Coordinates of C-alpha atoms in Angstrom, one line a residue:
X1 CA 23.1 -20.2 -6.1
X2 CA 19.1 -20.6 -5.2
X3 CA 18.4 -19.9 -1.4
X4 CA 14.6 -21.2 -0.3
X5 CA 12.5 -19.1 2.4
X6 CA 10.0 -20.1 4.2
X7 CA 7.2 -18.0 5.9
X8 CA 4.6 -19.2 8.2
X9 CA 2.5 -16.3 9.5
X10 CA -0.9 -15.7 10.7
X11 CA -2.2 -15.0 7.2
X12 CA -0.2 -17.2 4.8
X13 CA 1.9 -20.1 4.3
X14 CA 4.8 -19.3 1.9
X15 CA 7.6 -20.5 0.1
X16 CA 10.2 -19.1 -2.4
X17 CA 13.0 -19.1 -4.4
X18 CA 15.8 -16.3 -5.5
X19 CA 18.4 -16.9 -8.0
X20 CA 21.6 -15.3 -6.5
X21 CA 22.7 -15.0 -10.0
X22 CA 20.1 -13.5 -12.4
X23 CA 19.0 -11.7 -8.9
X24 CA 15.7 -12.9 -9.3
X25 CA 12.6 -14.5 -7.8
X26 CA 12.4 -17.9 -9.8
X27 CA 9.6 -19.3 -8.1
X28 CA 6.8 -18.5 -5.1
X29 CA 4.3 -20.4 -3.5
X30 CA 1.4 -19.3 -1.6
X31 CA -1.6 -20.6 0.6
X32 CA -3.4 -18.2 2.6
X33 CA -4.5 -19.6 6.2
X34 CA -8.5 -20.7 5.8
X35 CA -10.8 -18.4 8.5
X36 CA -14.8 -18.9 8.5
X37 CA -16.9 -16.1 6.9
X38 CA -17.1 -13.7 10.1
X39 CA -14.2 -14.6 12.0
X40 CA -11.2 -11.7 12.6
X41 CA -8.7 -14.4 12.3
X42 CA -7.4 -17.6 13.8
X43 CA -6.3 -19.0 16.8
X44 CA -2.3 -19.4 16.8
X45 CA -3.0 -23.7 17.6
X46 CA -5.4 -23.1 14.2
X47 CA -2.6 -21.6 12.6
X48 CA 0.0 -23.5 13.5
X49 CA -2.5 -26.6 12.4
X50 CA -3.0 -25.2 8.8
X51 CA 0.7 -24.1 8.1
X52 CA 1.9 -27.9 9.3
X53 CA -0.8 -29.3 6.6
X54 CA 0.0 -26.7 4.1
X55 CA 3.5 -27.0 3.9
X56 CA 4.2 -30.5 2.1
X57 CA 1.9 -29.7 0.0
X58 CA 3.3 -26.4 -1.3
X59 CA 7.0 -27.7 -1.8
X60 CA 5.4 -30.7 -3.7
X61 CA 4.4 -27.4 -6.1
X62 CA 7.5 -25.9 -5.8
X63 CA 9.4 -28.7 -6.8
X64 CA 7.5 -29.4 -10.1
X65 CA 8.7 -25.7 -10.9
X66 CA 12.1 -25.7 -9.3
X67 CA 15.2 -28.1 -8.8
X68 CA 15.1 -27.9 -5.3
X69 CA 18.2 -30.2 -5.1
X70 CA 20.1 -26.9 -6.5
X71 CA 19.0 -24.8 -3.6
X72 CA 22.5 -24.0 -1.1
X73 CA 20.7 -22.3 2.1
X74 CA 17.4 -22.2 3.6
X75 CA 15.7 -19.2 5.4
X76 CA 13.1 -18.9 7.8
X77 CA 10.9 -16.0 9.8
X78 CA 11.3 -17.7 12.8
X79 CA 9.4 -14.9 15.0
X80 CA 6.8 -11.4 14.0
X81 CA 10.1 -8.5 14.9
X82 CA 13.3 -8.5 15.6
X83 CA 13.3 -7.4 18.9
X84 CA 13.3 -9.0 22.2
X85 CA 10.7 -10.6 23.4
X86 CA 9.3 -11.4 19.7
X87 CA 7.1 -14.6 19.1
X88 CA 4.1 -16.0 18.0
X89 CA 3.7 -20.2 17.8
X90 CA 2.8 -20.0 14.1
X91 CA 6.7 -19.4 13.1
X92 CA 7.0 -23.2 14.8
X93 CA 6.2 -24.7 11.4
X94 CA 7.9 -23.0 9.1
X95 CA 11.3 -22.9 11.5
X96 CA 10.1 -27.1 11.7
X97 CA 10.2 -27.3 7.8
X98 CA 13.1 -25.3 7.5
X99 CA 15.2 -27.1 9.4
X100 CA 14.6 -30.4 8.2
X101 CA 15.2 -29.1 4.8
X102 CA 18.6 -27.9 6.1
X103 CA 19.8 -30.8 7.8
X104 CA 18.6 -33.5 5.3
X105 CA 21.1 -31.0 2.8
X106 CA 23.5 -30.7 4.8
X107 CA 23.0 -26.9 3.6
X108 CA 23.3 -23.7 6.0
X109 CA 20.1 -22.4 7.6
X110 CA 19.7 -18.6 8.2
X111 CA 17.0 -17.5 11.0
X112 CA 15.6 -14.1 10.1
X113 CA 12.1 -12.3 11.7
X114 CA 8.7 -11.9 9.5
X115 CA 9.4 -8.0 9.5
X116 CA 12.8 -8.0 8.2
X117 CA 11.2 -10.2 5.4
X118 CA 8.6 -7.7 4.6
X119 CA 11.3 -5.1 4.4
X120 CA 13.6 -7.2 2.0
X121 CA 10.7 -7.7 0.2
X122 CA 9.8 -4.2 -0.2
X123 CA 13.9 -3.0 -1.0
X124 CA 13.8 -5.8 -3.6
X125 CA 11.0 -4.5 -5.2
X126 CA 12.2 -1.3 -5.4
X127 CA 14.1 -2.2 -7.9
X128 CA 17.3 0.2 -5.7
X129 CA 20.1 -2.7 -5.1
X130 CA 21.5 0.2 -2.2
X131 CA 18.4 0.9 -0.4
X132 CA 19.9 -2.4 1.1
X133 CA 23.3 -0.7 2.0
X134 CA 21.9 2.7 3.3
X135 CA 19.4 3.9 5.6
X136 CA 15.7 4.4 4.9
X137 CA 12.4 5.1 6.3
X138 CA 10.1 2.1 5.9
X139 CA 6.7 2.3 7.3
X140 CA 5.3 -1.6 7.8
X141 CA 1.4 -1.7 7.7
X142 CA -0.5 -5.2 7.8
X143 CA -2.8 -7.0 10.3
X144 CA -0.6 -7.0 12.5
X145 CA 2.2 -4.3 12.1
X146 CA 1.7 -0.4 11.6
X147 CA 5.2 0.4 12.1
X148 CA 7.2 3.3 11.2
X149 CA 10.9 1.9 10.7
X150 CA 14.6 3.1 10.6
X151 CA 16.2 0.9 8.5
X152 CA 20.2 0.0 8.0
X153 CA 19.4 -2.4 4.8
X154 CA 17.2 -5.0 6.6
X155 CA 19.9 -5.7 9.1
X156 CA 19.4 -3.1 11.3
X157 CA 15.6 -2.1 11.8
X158 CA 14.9 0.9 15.0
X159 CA 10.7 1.5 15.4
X160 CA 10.6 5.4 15.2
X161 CA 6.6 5.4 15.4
X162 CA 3.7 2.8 15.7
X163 CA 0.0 2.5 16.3
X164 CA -0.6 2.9 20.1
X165 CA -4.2 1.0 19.9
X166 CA -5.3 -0.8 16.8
X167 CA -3.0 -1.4 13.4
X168 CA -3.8 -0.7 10.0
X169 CA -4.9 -3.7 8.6
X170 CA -7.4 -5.0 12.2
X171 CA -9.3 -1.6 11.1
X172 CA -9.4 -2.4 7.6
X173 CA -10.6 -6.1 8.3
X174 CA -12.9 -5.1 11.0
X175 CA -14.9 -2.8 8.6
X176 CA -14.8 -5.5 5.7
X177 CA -16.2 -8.5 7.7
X178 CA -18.8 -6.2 9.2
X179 CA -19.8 -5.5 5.4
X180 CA -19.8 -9.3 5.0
X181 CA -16.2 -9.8 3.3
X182 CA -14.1 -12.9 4.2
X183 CA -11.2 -12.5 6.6
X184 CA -8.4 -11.0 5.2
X185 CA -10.6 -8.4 3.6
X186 CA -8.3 -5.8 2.2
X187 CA -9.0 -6.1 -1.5
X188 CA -12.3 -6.7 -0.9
X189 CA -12.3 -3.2 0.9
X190 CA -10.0 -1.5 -1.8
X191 CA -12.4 -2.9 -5.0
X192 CA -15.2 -1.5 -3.0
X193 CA -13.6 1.5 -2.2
X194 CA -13.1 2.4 -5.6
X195 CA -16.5 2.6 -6.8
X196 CA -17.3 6.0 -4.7
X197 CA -15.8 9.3 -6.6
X198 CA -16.9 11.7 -3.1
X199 CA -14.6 14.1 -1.8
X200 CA -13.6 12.6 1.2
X201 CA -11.4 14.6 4.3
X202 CA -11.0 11.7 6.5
X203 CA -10.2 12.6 10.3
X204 CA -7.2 11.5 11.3
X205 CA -5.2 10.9 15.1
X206 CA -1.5 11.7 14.9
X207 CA 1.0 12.9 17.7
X208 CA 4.0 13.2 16.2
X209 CA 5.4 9.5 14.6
X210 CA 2.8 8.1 16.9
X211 CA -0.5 7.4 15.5
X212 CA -4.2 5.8 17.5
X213 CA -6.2 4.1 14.9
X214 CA -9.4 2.6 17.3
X215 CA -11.2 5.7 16.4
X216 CA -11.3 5.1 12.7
X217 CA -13.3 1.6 13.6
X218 CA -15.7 4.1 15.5
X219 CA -15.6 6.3 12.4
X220 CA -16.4 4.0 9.6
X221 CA -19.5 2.4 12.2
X222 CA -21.0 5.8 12.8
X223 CA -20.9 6.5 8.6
X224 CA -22.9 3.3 8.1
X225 CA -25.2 4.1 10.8
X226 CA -25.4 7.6 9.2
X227 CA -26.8 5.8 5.8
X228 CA -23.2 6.6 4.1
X229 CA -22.8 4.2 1.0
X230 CA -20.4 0.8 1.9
X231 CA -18.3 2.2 -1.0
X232 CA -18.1 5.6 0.6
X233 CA -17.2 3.9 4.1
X234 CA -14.3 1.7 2.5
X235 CA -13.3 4.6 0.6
X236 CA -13.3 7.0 4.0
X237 CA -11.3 3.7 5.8
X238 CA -8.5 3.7 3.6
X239 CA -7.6 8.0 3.1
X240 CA -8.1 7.8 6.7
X241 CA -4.8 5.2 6.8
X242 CA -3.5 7.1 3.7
X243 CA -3.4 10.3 5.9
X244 CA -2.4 8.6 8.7
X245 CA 1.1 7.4 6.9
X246 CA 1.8 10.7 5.8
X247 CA 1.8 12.7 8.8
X248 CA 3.5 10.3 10.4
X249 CA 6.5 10.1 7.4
X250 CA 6.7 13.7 7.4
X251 CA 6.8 14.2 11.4
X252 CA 10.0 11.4 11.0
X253 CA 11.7 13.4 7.7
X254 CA 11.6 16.4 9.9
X255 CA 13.8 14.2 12.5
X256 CA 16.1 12.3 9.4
X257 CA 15.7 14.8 6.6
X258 CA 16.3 13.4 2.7
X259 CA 15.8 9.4 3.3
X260 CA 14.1 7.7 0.9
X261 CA 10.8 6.3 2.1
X262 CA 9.7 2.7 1.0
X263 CA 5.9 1.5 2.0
X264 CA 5.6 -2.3 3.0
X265 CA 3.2 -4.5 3.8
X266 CA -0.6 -5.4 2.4
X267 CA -2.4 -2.5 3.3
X268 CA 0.3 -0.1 1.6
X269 CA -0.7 -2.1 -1.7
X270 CA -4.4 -0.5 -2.0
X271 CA -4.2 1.6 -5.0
X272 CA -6.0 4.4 -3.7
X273 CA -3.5 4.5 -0.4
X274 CA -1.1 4.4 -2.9
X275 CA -2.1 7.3 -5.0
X276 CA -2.6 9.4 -2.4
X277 CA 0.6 9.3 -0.8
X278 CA 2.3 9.5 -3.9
X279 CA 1.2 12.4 -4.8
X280 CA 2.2 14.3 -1.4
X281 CA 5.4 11.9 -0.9
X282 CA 7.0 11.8 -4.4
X283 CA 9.8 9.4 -4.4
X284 CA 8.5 6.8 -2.0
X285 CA 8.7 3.6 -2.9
X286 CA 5.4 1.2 -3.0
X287 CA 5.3 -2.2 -3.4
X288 CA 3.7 -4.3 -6.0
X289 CA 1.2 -6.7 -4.5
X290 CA 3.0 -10.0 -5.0
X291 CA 6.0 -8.4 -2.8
X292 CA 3.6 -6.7 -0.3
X293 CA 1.6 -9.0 1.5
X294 CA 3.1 -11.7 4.0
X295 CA 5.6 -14.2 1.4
X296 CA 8.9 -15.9 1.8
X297 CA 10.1 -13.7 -0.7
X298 CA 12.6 -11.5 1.3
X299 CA 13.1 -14.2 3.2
X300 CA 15.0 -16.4 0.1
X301 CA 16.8 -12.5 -0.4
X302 CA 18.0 -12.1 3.2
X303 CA 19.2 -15.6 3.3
X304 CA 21.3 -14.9 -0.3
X305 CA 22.8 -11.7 1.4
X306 CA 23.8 -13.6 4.7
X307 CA 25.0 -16.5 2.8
X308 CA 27.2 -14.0 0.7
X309 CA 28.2 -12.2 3.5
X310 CA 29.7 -15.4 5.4

């Protein structure tokens, strides 16, 4: 059976397709929302805009690579978190798309949130069919999420710890488009980053599984204004983050001792996050970078399990 998932959030438009048989990604389609050089972003009527114009377009790609006349159920993030309260007018156009996919079909649609995606994602990647089936530590950290997660699967998702101020990825954009990157900046930042060999001890702002993340903004300006290198200042941005994660991980293993940990989301794909908190965390899971940033990836995979499930 193929299942298709769509993903409309306020960084990409996304489609893809799993193979409930050979358990496998066949196909995914990506368009990342257009924001002018300077900008942090887009307004959600912007976004809503692109995804609308974006999306006929992208299944016209899909379907030169996929028989979409084979696909059995449709998925869609239809809101950010699963949690009350949870919604943001972008997830309008994919749950539009979706929808009218289903019912032309006659095929079942399954409503899931972006989060949950991000965590299929991340379990599927881990190539560890039962993180699915038992519980786990995820820690969610993007533009818009820095969330420390309890996780049943992707079914059941409890935040243990979170940013109280800015997230992860607003810090690491911020500092990028004030060095003159283009909104999202992250591998801009990480490619940058990589260039300075200093010993950095980045300062860090953790109570517990609870973590503040507007002072590292403050941090990297008062570097640049010091005469510290860009590469030193992307560098000092992204340990900062990396040493944020881990004290939070460790304050929640103290609490829920021996669960695996899995890192999702963008920022957790920046190789040099990654290498630092492997080396103090070994074990975790990290993401590779087509399963990591916002897709419809673990949409298509939740929509295969709750299809199964029925």
């Amino acid at each position: 059976m193929l299942t298709l998932g769509f993903d409309t959030s306020n960084y990409a438009t996304s489609l893809a397709v799993y193979d409930t048989c050979s358990k496998e990604v066949v196909c995914d389609k990506k368009k990342f929302l257009p924001v002018r050089p300077g900008q942090l972003g887009l307004r959600q009527s912007d976004a809503l805009f692109h995804h609308t114009a974006a999306l006929p377009g992208l299944l016209e790609e899909l379907a030169a690579d996929v028989d979409l006349t084979k696909v059995e159920a449709v998925g869609v993030s239809a809101r950010p978190r699963p949690v009350e309260g949870s919604y943001m007018p972008c997830f309008l156009a994919g749950i539009s798309a979706a929808t009218a996919f289903s019912k032309a079909r006659g095929i079942p649609l399954v409503q899931t949130t972006h989060q949950q995606g991000h965590i299929a994602a991340a379990l599927y990647a881990s190539k560890d069919e039962s993180l699915f089936d038992r519980q786990a530590l995820v820690f969610h950290v993007s533009g818009g999420t820095t969330d420390l997660l309890l996780c049943h699967g992707a079914d059941r998702v409890e935040c243990i710890g979170t940013s109280t101020d800015l997230y992860a990825g607003q810090a690491v954009d911020r500092v990028g488009v004030r060095l003159g990157f283009r909104f999202p900046a992250g591998v801009q930042v990480s490619e940058l980053a990589a260039q300075c060999t200093e010993r950095i001890r980045p300062k860090a702002s953790v109570k517990g599984t609870q973590c503040s993340l507007s002072g590292l903004e403050n941090q990297c300006n008062q570097l640049l204004a010091a005469g510290k290198s860009e590469a030193y200042v992307c560098r000092y941005c992204l340990l900062c983050i990396a040493e944020t994660a881990y004290k939070m991980v460790k304050a929640a293993l103290e609490m829920h001792p021996g669960l695996p940990v899995v890192f999702a989301g963008g920022v957790m794909s920046s190789d040099i996050i990654q290498k630092e908190l492997s080396a103090r965390l070994p074990g975790a899971h990290f993401v590779p970078g087509r399963f990591s940033s916002d897709n419809a990836i673990g949409v298509a995979v939740l929509t295969a399990r709750e299809v199964a499930h029925d």
